[in-house]
Short mmCIF file of N, CA and C in Angstrom, two decimals:
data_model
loop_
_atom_site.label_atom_id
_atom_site.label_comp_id
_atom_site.label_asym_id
_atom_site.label_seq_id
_atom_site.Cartn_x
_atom_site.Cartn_y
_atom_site.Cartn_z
N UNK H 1 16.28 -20.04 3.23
CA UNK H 1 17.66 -20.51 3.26
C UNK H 1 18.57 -19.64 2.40
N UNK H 2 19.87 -19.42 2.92
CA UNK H 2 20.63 -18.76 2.31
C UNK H 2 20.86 -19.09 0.57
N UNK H 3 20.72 -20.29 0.17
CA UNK H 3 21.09 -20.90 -1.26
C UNK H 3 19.43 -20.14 -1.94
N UNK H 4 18.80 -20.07 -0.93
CA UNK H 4 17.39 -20.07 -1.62
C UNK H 4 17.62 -18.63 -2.73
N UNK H 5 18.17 -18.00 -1.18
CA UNK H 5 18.15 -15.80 -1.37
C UNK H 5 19.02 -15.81 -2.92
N UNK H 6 19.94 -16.81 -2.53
CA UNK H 6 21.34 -16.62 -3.79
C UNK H 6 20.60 -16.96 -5.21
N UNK H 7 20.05 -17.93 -5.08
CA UNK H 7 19.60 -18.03 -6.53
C UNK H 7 18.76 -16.74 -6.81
N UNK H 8 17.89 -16.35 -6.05
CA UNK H 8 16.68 -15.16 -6.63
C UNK H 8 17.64 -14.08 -6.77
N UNK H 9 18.81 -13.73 -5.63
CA UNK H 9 19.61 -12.66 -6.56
C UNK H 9 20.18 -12.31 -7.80
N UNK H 10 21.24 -13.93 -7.98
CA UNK H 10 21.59 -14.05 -9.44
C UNK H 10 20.43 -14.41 -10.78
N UNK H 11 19.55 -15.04 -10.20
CA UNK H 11 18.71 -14.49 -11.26
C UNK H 11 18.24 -13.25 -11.95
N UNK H 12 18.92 -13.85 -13.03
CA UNK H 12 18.29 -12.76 -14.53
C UNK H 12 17.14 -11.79 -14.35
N UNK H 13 15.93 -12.45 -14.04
CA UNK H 13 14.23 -11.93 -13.78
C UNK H 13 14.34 -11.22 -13.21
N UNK H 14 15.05 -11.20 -11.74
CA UNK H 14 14.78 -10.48 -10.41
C UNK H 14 15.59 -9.57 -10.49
N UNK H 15 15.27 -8.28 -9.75
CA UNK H 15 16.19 -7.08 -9.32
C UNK H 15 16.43 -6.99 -7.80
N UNK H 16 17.27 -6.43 -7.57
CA UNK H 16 17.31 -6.16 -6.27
C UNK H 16 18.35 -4.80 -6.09
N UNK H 17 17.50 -4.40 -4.90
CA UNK H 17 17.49 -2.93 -4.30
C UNK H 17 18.63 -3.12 -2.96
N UNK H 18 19.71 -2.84 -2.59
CA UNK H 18 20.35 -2.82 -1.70
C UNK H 18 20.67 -1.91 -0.75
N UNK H 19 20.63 -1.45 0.25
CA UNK H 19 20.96 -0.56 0.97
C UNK H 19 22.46 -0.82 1.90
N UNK H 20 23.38 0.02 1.62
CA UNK H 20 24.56 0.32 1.71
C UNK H 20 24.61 1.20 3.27
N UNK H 21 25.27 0.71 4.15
CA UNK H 21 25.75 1.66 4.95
C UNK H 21 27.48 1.50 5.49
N UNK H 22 28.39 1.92 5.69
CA UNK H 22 29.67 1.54 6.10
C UNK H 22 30.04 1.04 5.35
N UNK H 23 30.32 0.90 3.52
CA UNK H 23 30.57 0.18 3.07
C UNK H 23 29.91 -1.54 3.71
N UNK H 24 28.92 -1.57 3.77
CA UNK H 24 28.78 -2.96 4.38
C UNK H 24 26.80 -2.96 3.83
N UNK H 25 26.43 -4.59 3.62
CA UNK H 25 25.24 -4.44 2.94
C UNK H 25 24.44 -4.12 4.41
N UNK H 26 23.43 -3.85 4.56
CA UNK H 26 22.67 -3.86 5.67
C UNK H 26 21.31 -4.17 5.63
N UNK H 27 20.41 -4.43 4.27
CA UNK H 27 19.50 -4.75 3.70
C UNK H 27 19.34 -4.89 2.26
N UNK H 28 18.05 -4.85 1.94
CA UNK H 28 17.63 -5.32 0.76
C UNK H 28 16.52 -5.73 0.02
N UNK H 29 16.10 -5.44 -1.14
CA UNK H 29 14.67 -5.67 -1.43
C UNK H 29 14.97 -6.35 -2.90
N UNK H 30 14.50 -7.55 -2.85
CA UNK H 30 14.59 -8.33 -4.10
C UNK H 30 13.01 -8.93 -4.76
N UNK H 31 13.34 -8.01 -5.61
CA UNK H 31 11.87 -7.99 -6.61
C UNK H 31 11.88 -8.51 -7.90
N UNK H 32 10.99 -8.69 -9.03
CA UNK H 32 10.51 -9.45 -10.03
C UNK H 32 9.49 -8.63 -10.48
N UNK H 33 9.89 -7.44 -11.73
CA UNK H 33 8.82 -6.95 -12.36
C UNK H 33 7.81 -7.72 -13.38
N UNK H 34 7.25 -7.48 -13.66
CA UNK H 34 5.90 -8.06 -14.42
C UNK H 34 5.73 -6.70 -15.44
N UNK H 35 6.19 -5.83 -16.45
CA UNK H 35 5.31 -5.50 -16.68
C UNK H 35 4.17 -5.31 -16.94
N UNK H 36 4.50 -6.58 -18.29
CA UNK H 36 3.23 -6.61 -19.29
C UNK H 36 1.51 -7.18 -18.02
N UNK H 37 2.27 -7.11 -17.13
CA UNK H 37 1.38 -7.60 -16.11
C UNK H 37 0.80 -6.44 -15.21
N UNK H 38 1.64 -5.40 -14.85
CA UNK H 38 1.30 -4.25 -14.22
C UNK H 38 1.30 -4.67 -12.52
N UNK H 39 2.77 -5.49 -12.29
CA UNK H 39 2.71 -5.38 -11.21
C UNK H 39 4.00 -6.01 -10.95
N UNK H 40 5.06 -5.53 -9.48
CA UNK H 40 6.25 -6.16 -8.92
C UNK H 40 6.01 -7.11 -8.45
N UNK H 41 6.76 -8.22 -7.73
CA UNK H 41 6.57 -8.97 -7.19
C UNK H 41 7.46 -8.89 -6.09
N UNK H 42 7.36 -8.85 -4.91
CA UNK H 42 8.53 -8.65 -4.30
C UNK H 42 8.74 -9.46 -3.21
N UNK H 43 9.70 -10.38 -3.61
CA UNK H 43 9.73 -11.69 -3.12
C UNK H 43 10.47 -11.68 -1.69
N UNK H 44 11.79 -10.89 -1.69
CA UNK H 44 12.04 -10.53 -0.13
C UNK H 44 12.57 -9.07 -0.03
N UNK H 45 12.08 -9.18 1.45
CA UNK H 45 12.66 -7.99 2.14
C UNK H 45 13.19 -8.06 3.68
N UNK H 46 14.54 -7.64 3.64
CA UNK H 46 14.57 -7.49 4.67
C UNK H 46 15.90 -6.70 5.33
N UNK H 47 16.15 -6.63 6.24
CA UNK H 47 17.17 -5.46 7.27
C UNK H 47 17.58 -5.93 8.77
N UNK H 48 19.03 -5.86 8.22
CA UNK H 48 19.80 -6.73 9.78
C UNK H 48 19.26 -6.35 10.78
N UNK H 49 19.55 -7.33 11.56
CA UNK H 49 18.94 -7.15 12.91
C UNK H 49 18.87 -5.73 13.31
N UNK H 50 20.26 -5.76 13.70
CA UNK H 50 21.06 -4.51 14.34
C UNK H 50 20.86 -3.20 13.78
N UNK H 51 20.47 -3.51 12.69
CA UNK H 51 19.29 -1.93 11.90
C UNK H 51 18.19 -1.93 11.67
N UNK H 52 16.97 -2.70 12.28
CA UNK H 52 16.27 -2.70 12.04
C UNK H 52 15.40 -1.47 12.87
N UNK H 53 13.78 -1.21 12.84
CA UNK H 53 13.58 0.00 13.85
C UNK H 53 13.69 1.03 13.53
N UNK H 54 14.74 1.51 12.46
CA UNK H 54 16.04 2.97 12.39
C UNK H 54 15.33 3.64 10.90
N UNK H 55 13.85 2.69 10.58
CA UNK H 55 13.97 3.17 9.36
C UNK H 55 14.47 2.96 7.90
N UNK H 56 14.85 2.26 7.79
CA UNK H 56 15.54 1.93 6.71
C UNK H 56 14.70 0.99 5.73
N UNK H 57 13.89 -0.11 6.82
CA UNK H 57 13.24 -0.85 5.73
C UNK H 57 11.94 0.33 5.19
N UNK H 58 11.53 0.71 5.73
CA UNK H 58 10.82 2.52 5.04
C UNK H 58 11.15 2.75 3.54
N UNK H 59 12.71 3.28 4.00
CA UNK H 59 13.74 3.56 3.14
C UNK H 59 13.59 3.20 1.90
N UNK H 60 14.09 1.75 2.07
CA UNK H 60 14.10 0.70 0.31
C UNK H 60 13.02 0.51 -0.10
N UNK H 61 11.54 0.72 0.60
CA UNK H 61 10.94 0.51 0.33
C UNK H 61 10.34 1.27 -0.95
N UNK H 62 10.67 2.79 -0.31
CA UNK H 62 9.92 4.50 -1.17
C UNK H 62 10.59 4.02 -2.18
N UNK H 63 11.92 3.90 -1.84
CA UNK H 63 13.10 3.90 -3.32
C UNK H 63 12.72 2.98 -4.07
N UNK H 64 12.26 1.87 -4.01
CA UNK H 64 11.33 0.85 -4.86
C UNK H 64 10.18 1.32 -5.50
N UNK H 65 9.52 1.55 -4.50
CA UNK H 65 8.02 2.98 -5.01
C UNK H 65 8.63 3.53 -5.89
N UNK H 66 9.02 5.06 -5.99
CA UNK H 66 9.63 5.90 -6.75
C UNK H 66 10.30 4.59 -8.27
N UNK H 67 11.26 4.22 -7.84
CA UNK H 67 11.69 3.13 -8.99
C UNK H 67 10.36 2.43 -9.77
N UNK H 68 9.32 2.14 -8.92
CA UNK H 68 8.32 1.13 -10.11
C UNK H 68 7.20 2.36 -10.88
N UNK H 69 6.69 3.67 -9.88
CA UNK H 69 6.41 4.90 -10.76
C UNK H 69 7.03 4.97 -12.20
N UNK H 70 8.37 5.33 -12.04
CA UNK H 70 9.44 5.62 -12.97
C UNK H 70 9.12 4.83 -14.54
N UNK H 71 8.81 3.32 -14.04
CA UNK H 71 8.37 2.00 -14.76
C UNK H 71 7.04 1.96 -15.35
N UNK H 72 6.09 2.99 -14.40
CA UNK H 72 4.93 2.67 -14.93
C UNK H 72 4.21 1.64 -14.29
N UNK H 73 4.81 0.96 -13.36
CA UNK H 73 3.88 -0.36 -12.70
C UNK H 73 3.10 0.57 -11.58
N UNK H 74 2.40 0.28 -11.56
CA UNK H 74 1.34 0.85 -10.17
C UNK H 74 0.97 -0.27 -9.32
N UNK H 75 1.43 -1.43 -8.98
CA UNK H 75 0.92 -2.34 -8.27
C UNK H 75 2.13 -3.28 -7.53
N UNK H 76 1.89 -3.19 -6.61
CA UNK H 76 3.38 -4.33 -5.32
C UNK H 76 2.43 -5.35 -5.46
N UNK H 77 2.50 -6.71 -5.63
CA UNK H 77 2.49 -8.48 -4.74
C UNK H 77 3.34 -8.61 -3.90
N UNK H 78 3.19 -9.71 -2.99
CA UNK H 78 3.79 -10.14 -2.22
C UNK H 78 3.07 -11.21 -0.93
N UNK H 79 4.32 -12.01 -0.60
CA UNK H 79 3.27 -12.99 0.10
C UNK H 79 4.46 -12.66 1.68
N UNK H 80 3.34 -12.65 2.34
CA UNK H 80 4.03 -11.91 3.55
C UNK H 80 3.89 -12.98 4.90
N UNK H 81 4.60 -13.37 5.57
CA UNK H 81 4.71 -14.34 6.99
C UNK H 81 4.18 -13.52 7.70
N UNK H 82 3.69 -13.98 8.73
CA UNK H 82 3.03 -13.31 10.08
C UNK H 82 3.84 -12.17 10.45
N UNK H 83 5.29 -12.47 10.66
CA UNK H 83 6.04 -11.09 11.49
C UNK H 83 6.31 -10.15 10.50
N UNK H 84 6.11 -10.44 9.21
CA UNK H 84 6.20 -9.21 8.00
C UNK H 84 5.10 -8.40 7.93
N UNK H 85 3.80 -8.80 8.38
CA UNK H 85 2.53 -8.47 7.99
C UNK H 85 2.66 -6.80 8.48
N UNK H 86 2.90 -6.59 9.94
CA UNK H 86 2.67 -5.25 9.82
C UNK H 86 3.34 -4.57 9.57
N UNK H 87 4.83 -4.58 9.20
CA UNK H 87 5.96 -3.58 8.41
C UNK H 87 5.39 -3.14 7.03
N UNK H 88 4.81 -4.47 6.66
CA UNK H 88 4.25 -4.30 5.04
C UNK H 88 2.72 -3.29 5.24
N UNK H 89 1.93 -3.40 6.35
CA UNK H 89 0.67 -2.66 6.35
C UNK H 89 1.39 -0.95 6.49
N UNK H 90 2.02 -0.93 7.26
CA UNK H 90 2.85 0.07 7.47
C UNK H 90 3.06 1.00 6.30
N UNK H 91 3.67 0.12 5.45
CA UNK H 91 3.65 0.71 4.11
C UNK H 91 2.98 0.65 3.14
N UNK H 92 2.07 0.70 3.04
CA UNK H 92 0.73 0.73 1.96
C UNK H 92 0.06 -0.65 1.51
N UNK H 93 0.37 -1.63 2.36
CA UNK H 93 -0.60 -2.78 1.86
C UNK H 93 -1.72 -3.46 2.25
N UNK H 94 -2.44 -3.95 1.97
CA UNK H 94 -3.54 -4.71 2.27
C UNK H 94 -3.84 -5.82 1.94
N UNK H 95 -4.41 -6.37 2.60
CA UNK H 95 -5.03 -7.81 2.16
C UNK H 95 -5.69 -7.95 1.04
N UNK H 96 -6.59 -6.72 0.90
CA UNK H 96 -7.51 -6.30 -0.72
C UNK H 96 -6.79 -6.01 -1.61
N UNK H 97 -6.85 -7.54 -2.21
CA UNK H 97 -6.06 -7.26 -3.76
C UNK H 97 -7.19 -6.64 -4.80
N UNK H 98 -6.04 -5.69 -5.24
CA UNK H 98 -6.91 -4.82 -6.58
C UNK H 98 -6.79 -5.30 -7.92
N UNK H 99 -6.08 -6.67 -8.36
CA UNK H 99 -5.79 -6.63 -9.14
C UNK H 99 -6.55 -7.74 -9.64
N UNK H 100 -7.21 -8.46 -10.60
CA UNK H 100 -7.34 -9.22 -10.91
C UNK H 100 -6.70 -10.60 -11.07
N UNK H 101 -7.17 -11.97 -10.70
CA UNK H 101 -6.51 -13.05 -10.20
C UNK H 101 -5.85 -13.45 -11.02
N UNK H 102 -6.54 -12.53 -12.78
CA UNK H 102 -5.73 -13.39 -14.29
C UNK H 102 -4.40 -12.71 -14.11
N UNK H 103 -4.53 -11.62 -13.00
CA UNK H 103 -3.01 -11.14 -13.85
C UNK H 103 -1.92 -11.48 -12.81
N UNK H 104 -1.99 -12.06 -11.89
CA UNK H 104 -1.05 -12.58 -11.45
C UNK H 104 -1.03 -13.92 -11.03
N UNK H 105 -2.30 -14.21 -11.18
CA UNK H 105 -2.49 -15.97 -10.69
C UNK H 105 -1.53 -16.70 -11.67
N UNK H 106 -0.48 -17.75 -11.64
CA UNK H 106 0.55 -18.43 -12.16
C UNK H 106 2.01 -17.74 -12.43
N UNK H 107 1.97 -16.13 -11.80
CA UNK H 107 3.02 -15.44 -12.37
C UNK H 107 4.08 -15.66 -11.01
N UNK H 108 3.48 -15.14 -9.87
CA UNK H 108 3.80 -15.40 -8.52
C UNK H 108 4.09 -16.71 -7.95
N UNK H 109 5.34 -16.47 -6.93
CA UNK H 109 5.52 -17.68 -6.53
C UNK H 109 4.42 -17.60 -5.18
N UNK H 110 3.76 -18.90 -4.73
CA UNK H 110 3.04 -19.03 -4.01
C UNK H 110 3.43 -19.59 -2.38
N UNK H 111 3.17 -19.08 -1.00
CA UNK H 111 4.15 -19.67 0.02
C UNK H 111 2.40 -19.96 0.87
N UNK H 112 3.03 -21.35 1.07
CA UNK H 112 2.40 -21.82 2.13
C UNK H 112 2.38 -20.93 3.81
N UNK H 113 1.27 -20.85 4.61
CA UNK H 113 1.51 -20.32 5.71
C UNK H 113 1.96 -18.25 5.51
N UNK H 114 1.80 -18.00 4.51
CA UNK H 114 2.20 -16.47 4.15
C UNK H 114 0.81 -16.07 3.80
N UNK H 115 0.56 -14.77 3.43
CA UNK H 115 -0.68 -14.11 3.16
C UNK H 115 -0.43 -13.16 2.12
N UNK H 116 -1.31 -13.34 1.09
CA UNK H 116 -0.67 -12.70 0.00
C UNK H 116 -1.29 -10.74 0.19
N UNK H 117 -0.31 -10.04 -0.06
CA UNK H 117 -1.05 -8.81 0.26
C UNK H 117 -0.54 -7.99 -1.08
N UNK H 118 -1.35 -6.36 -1.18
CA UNK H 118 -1.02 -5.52 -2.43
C UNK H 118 -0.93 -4.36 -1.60
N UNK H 119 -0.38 -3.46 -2.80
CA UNK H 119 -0.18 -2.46 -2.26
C UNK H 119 -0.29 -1.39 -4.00
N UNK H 120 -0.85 -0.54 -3.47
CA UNK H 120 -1.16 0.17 -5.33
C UNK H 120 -0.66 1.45 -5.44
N UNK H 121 0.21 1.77 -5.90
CA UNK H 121 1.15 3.02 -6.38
C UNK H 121 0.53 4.44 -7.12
N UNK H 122 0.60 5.39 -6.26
CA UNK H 122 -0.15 6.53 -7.27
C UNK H 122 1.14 7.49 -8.16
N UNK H 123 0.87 7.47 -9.07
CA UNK H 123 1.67 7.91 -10.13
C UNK H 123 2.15 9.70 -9.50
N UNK H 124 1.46 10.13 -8.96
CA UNK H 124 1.94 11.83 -8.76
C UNK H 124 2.79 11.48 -7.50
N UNK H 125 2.62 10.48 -6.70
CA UNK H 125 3.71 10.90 -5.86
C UNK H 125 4.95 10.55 -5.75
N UNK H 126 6.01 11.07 -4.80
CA UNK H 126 7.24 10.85 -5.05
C UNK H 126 7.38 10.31 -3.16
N UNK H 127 7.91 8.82 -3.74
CA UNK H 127 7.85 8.30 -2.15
C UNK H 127 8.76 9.17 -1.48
N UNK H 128 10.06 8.64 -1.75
CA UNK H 128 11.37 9.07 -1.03
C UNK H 128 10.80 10.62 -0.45
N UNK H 129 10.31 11.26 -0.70
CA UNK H 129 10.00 13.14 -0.17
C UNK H 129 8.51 12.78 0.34
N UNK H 130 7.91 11.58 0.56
CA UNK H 130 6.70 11.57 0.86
C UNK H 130 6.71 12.48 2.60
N UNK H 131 7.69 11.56 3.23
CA UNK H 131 7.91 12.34 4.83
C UNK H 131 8.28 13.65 4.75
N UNK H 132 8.67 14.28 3.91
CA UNK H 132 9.36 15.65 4.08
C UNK H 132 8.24 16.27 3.74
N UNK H 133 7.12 16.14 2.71
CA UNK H 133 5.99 16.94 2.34
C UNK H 133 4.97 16.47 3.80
N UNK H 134 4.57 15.51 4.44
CA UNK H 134 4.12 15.29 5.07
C UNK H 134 4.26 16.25 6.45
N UNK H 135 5.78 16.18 6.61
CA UNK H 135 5.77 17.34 7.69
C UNK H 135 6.03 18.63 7.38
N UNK H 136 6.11 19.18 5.83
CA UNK H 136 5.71 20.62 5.63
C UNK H 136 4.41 21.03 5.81
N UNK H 137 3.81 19.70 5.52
CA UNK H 137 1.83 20.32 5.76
C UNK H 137 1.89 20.23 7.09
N UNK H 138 1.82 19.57 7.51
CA UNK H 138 1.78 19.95 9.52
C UNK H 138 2.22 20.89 9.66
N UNK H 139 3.56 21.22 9.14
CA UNK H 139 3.75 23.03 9.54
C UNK H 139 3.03 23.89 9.04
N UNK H 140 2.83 23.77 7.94
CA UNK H 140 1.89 25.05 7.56
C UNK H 140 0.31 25.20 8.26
N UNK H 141 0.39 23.66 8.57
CA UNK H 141 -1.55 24.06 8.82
C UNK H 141 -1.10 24.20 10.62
N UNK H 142 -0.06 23.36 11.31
CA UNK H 142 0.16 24.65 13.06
C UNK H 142 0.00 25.98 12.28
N UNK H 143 0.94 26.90 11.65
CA UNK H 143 1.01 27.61 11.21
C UNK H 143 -0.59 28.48 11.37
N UNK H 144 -1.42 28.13 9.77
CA UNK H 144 -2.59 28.14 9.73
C UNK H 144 -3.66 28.65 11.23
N UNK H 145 -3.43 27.38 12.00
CA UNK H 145 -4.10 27.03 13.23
C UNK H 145 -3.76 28.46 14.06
N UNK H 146 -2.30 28.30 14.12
CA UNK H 146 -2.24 29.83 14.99
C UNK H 146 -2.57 30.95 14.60
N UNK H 147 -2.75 31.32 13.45
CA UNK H 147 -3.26 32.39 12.74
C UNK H 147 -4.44 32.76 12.91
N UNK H 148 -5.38 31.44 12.98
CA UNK H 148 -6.77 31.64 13.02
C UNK H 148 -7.50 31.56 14.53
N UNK H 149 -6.07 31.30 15.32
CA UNK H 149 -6.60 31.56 16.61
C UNK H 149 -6.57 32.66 17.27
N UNK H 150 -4.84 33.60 16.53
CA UNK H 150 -5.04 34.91 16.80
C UNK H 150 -5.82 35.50 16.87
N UNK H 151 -6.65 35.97 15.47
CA UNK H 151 -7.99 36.16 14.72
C UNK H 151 -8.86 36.26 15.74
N UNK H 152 -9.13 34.87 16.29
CA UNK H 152 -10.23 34.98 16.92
C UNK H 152 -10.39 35.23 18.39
N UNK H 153 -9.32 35.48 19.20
CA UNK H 153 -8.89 35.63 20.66
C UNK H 153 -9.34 37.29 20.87
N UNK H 154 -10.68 37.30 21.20
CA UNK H 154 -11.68 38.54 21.65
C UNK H 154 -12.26 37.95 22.98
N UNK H 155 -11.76 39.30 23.79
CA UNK H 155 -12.35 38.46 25.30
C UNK H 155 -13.40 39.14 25.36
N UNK H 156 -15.14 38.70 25.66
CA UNK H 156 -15.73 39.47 26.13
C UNK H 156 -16.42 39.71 27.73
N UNK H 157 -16.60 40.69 27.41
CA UNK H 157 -16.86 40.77 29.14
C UNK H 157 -17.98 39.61 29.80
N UNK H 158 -17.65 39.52 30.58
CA UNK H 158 -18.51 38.64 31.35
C UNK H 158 -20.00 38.71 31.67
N UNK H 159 -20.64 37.45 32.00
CA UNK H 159 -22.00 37.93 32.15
C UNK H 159 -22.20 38.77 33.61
N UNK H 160 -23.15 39.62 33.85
CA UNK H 160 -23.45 40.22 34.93
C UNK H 160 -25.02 40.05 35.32
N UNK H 161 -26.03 39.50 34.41
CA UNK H 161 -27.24 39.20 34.58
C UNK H 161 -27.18 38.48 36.04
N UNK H 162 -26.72 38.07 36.18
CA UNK H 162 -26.83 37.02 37.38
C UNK H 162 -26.35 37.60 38.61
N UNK H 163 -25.30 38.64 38.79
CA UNK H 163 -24.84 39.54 39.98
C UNK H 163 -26.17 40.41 39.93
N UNK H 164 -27.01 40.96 38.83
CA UNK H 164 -27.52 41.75 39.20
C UNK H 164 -29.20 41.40 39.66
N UNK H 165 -29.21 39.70 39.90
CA UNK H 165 -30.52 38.98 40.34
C UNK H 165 -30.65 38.27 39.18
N UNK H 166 -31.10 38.02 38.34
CA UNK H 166 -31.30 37.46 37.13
C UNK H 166 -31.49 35.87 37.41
N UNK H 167 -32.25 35.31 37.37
CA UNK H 167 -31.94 33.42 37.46
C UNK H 167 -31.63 32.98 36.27
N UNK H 168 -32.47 33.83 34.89
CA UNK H 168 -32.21 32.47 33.83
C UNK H 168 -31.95 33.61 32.82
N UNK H 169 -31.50 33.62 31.94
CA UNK H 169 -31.37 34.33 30.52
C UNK H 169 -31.00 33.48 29.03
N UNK H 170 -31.42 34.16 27.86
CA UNK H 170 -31.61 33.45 26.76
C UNK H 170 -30.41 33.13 26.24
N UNK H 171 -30.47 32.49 25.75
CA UNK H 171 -28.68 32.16 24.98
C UNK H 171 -27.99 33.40 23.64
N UNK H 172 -29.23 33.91 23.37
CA UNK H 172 -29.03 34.77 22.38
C UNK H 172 -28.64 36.08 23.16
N UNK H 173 -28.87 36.09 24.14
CA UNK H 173 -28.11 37.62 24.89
C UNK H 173 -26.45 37.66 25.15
N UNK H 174 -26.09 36.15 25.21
CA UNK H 174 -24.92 36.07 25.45
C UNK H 174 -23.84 36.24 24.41
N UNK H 175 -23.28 37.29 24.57
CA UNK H 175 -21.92 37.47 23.62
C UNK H 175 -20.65 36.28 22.91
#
């Protein structure tokens, strides 16, 4: 419910991540760090209709990544509804929580009918450029690939054992 979203925004605890387009909001990610706990909580997410698809929930997501790196947290919570489940697998989560139950059992709010999932943050990377390094290595290794096919594009002549009668020959004669 809308009164619900309003309170977790104006709350103190919680942060939230907004994404701006047209001067106009178009999404949003409203979270609840934990340090001393070593983990976000990220209570909603989500992206208007009419932008959804385009990428964006991606988007707030890295920029959250990158933001909880920055922090030192290495670990997302979250309790996810059925139609969230695969946007969230999408982006690095799983059902296999890594974290121990002491450290978030009573910290998290708990939702009936949701599935609680994690997601675990590696400190060297940088989300937001994760896609841009992703498709520099595909270029370099096409790249690579054609190089090493040049290399190896030697035609050799064909067999003739067999024009000249031959029925069977060893595999080791063949070029």
């Amino acid at each position: 419910p809308k009164e619900y979203i309003t309170q977790l925004v104006f709350d103190g605890k919680h942060k939230t991540l907004a994404l701006i387009k047209d001067n106009k909001p178009i999404g949003g990610i409203c979270f609840r760090p934990f340090p001393s706990q070593g983990f976000i909580e990220i209570v909603f997410c989500a992206v208007t209709s009419s932008e959804q698809v385009k990428g964006y929930g991606t988007h707030l997501m890295n920029h959250l990544k990158d933001y909880s790196n920055k922090q030192e947290i290495r670990h997302f919570l979250t309790f996810a509804d059925e139609f969230a489940l695969g946007y969230f697998k999408k982006q690095g989560f799983s059902e296999e929580i890594k974290l121990a139950p002491a450290a978030y059992s009573g910290f998290i709010k708990e939702y009936e009918g949701a599935t609680l999932i994690h997601c675990e943050l590696h400190s060297g990377t940088v989300y937001t450029q994760f896609s841009n390094v992703i498709r520099k290595q595909k270029e370099i290794i096409k790249e690579l690939i054609l190089q090493r096919q040049q290399e190896m594009q030697k035609i050799y002549p064909g067999i003739s054992a067999f024009r000249e009668g031959s029925k069977c020959i060893s595999l080791e004669s063949i070029p």
